[in-house]
Tab-separated table of C-alpha atoms in Angstrom:
chain	number	residue	atom	x	y	z
A	1	UNK	CA	13.660	-5.465	15.724
A	2	UNK	CA	11.773	-3.260	18.154
A	3	UNK	CA	9.380	-0.469	17.136
A	4	UNK	CA	11.933	2.053	18.429
A	5	UNK	CA	14.562	0.779	15.994
A	6	UNK	CA	12.399	1.226	12.882
A	7	UNK	CA	13.257	4.503	11.169
A	8	UNK	CA	11.320	6.598	8.679
A	9	UNK	CA	13.919	5.722	6.025
A	10	UNK	CA	13.411	2.014	6.659
A	11	UNK	CA	9.655	2.440	6.228
A	12	UNK	CA	10.171	4.421	3.010
A	13	UNK	CA	12.497	1.717	1.661
A	14	UNK	CA	10.006	-1.040	2.498
A	15	UNK	CA	7.112	0.797	0.848
A	16	UNK	CA	9.283	1.707	-2.149
A	17	UNK	CA	10.262	-1.937	-2.645
A	18	UNK	CA	6.651	-3.099	-2.491
A	19	UNK	CA	5.463	-0.401	-4.891
A	20	UNK	CA	8.335	-1.064	-7.268
A	21	UNK	CA	7.267	-4.699	-7.481
A	22	UNK	CA	3.701	-3.766	-8.446
A	23	UNK	CA	4.133	-0.548	-10.413
A	24	UNK	CA	6.509	-1.925	-13.023
A	25	UNK	CA	5.479	0.519	-15.734
A	26	UNK	CA	6.580	3.568	-13.719
A	27	UNK	CA	9.767	4.794	-15.331
A	28	UNK	CA	10.537	7.634	-12.938
A	29	UNK	CA	12.308	6.451	-9.814
A	30	UNK	CA	11.786	9.849	-8.175
A	31	UNK	CA	7.998	9.639	-8.624
A	32	UNK	CA	7.919	6.249	-6.944
A	33	UNK	CA	10.196	7.469	-4.146
A	34	UNK	CA	8.017	10.568	-3.598
A	35	UNK	CA	4.918	8.383	-3.342
A	36	UNK	CA	6.713	6.039	-0.920
A	37	UNK	CA	7.739	9.002	1.269
A	38	UNK	CA	4.171	10.290	1.306
A	39	UNK	CA	2.751	6.878	2.237
A	40	UNK	CA	5.382	6.507	4.971
A	41	UNK	CA	4.186	9.826	6.417
A	42	UNK	CA	0.595	8.558	6.283
A	43	UNK	CA	1.664	5.385	8.102
A	44	UNK	CA	3.517	7.338	10.779
A	45	UNK	CA	0.447	9.517	11.330
A	46	UNK	CA	-1.745	6.412	11.651
A	47	UNK	CA	0.650	5.212	14.342
A	48	UNK	CA	0.582	8.561	16.155
A	49	UNK	CA	-3.210	8.335	16.316
A	50	UNK	CA	-2.854	4.954	18.026
A	51	UNK	CA	-4.272	2.901	15.157
A	52	UNK	CA	-1.272	0.549	15.105
A	53	UNK	CA	-1.883	-0.767	18.590
A	54	UNK	CA	-0.089	0.172	21.790
A	55	UNK	CA	3.391	-0.615	20.451
A	56	UNK	CA	3.139	0.760	16.917
A	57	UNK	CA	4.763	-0.912	13.936
A	58	UNK	CA	6.798	-3.828	15.244
A	59	UNK	CA	8.209	-5.267	11.996
A	60	UNK	CA	8.747	-3.915	8.504
A	61	UNK	CA	7.149	-7.109	7.188
A	62	UNK	CA	3.881	-5.852	8.731
A	63	UNK	CA	3.749	-3.554	5.678
A	64	UNK	CA	2.643	-5.676	2.726
A	65	UNK	CA	0.599	-5.918	-0.458
A	66	UNK	CA	-2.772	-7.621	-0.176
A	67	UNK	CA	-5.915	-8.415	-2.103
A	68	UNK	CA	-9.170	-7.457	-0.441
A	69	UNK	CA	-12.801	-7.612	-1.427
A	70	UNK	CA	-16.025	-5.706	-1.066
A	71	UNK	CA	-18.917	-7.936	-1.976
A	72	UNK	CA	-18.076	-9.508	-5.333
A	73	UNK	CA	-15.435	-6.939	-6.268
A	74	UNK	CA	-11.760	-7.099	-5.357
A	75	UNK	CA	-8.920	-4.626	-4.988
A	76	UNK	CA	-5.171	-4.626	-4.469
A	77	UNK	CA	-3.877	-2.582	-1.549
A	78	UNK	CA	-0.755	-1.580	0.309
A	79	UNK	CA	-1.636	-2.481	3.886
A	80	UNK	CA	-0.282	-2.548	7.418
A	81	UNK	CA	-0.959	-5.197	10.028
A	82	UNK	CA	-1.212	-3.339	13.346
A	83	UNK	CA	-0.955	-6.497	15.438
A	84	UNK	CA	-4.159	-5.507	17.221
A	85	UNK	CA	-7.344	-4.450	15.466
A	86	UNK	CA	-8.142	-3.979	11.808
A	87	UNK	CA	-5.613	-3.925	9.011
A	88	UNK	CA	-4.855	-0.364	7.944
A	89	UNK	CA	-4.924	0.467	4.229
A	90	UNK	CA	-2.332	2.959	2.995
A	91	UNK	CA	-3.236	2.806	-0.696
A	92	UNK	CA	-6.266	0.994	-2.103
A	93	UNK	CA	-6.629	0.292	-5.800
A	94	UNK	CA	-9.818	0.620	-7.775
A	95	UNK	CA	-12.461	-2.058	-7.248
A	96	UNK	CA	-12.546	-4.633	-10.035
A	97	UNK	CA	-14.682	-7.667	-10.850
A	98	UNK	CA	-14.354	-10.309	-13.548
A	99	UNK	CA	-17.079	-12.920	-13.788
A	100	UNK	CA	-16.889	-13.620	-10.055
A	101	UNK	CA	-13.372	-15.069	-10.433
A	102	UNK	CA	-10.969	-15.201	-7.506
A	103	UNK	CA	-7.882	-13.093	-8.333
A	104	UNK	CA	-5.682	-15.474	-6.358
A	105	UNK	CA	-6.519	-18.181	-8.907
A	106	UNK	CA	-6.984	-16.111	-12.073
A	107	UNK	CA	-4.064	-14.214	-13.602
A	108	UNK	CA	-6.374	-12.062	-15.749
A	109	UNK	CA	-8.230	-10.880	-12.656
A	110	UNK	CA	-4.934	-10.237	-10.860
A	111	UNK	CA	-3.750	-8.086	-13.777
A	112	UNK	CA	-6.981	-6.091	-13.521
A	113	UNK	CA	-6.271	-5.516	-9.818
A	114	UNK	CA	-2.705	-4.403	-10.575
A	115	UNK	CA	-4.069	-1.983	-13.161
A	116	UNK	CA	-6.580	-0.602	-10.646
A	117	UNK	CA	-3.805	-0.221	-8.060
A	118	UNK	CA	-1.614	1.551	-10.613
A	119	UNK	CA	-4.401	3.980	-11.513
A	120	UNK	CA	-4.937	4.923	-7.874
A	121	UNK	CA	-1.184	5.275	-7.307
A	122	UNK	CA	-0.999	7.658	-10.278
A	123	UNK	CA	-3.907	9.691	-8.840
A	124	UNK	CA	-2.134	9.918	-5.482
A	125	UNK	CA	1.138	10.941	-7.104
A	126	UNK	CA	-0.553	13.617	-9.245
A	127	UNK	CA	-2.301	14.980	-6.146
A	128	UNK	CA	1.090	15.144	-4.399
A	129	UNK	CA	2.565	17.110	-7.290
A	130	UNK	CA	-0.289	19.617	-7.153
A	131	UNK	CA	0.034	20.211	-3.415
A	132	UNK	CA	3.660	20.473	-3.194
């Protein structure tokens, strides 16, 4: 698949699928779809600014969920691998820490990260509703 063959709808569907897997408690499909459309627009703008490398998004699988860290705290994020340069974060959950445990090896810590991601997703969605 070349960057020219990736459509906005394909990006929205990819983001929607990833969010749906993490935001299980959301009962409104339209809210999740609206958030996915907004994040797709953010991603497209990142690409227009050249922050996805010279060829832009080359594969839908370059959009993925990840766990990052800042010092001893961790977060869950919806991210994009640009192929060149730093990973771009589309939506970053709240920072969480639990006794220095690694969330990749501790289900309780991972649940805390999911909760932090959900809270930030709700904030983003509420901000979208207010603006438009």
